[in-house]
mmCIF file of C-alpha atoms in Angstrom:
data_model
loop_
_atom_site.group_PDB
_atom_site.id
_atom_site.type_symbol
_atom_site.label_atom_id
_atom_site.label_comp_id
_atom_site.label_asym_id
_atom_site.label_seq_id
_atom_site.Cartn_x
_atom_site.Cartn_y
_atom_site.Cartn_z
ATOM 1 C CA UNK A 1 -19.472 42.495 -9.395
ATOM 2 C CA UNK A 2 -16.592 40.349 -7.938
ATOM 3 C CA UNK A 3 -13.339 39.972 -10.350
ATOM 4 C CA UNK A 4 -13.216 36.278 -11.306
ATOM 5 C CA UNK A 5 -9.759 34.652 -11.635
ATOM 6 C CA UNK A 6 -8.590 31.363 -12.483
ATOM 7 C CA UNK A 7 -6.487 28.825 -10.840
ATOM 8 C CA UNK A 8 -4.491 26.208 -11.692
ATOM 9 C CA UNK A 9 -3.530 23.405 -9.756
ATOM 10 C CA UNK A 10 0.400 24.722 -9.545
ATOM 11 C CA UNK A 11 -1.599 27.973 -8.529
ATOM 12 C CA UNK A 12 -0.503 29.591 -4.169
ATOM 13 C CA UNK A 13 -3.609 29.103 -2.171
ATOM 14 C CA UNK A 14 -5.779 32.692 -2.093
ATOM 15 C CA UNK A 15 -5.475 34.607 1.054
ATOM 16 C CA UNK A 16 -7.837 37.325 2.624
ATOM 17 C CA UNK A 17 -12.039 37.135 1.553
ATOM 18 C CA UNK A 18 -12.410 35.052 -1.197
ATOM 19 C CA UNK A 19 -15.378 33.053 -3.002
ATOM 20 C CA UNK A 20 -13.594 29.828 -4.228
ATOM 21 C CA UNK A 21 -15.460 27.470 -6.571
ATOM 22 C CA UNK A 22 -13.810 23.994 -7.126
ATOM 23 C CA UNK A 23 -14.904 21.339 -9.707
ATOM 24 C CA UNK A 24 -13.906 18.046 -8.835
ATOM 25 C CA UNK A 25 -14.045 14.567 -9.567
ATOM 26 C CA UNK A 26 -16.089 12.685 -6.907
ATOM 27 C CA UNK A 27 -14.843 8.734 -5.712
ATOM 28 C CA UNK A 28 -18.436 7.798 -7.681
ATOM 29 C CA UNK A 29 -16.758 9.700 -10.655
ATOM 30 C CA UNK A 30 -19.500 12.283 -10.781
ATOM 31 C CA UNK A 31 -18.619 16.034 -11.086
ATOM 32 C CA UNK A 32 -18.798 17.904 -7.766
ATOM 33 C CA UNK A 33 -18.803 21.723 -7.323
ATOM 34 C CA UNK A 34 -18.079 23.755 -4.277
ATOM 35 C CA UNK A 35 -18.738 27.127 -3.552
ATOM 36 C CA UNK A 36 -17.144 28.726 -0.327
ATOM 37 C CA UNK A 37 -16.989 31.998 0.630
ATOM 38 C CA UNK A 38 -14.644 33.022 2.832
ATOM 39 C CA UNK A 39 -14.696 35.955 4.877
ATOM 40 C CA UNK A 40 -12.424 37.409 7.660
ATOM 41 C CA UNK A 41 -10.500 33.468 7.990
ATOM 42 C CA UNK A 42 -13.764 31.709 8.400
ATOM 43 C CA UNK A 43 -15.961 30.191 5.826
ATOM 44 C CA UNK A 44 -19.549 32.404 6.086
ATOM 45 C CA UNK A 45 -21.445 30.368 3.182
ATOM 46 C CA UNK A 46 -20.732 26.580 1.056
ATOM 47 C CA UNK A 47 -22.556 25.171 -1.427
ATOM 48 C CA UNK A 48 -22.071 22.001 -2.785
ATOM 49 C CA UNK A 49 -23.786 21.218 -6.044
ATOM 50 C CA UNK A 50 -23.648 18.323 -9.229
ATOM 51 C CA UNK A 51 -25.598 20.055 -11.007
ATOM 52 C CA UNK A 52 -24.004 23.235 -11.341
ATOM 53 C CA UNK A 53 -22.480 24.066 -15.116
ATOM 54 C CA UNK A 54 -19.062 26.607 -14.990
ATOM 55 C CA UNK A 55 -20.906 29.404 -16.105
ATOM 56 C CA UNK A 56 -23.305 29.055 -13.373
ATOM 57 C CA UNK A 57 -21.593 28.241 -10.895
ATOM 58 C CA UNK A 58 -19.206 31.127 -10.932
ATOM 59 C CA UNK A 59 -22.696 33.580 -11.731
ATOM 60 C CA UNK A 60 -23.832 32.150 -8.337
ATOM 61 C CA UNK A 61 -20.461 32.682 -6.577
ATOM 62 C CA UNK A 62 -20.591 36.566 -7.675
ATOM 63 C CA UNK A 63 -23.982 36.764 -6.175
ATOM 64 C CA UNK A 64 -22.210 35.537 -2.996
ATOM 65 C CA UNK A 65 -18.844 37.627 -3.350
ATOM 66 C CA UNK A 66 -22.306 40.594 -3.395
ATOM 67 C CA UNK A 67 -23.769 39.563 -0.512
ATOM 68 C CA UNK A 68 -20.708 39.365 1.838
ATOM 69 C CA UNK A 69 -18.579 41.962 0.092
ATOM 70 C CA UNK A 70 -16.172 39.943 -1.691
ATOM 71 C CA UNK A 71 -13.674 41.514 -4.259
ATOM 72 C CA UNK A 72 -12.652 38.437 -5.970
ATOM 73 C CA UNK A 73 -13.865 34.930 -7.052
ATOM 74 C CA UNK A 74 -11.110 32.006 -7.537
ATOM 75 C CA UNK A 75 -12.298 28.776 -9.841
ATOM 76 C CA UNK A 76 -10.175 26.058 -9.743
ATOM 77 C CA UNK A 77 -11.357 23.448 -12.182
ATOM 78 C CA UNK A 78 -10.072 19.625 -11.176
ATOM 79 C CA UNK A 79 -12.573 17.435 -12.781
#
């Protein structure tokens, strides 16, 4: 299971494979969440969800960080 750590937005960009999952405020001011996975510089899997919850979304992004080998999961919470 991938380590999850938490961002801020003061927080240096991650580097290397990642799974990042950012909560943001949409321009209709609905909550948006993306899920990317990033593997080897290039972005192998996104999701983008309003319906996702935090504890879902990042139980979701460690079934991705599974599937492509990812060490670590990054949430950055905006909204």
């Amino acid at each position: 299971m991938a380590e999850v750590k938490f961002l801020n937005r003061d927080s240096t960009a991650p580097t290397g494979d990642f799974v990042a999952i950012t909560r943001r405020i949409a321009p209709n001011n609905t909550v948006v969440t993306d899920i990317i996975c990033m593997k080897d510089g290039a972005a192998v899997k996104t999701i983008t969800d309003r319906q996702f919850r935090p504890d879902a979304a990042i139980e979701t992004a460690q079934e991705i960080a599974d599937e492509h080998d990812v060490e670590v999961v990054y949430m950055l919470d905006l909204a």
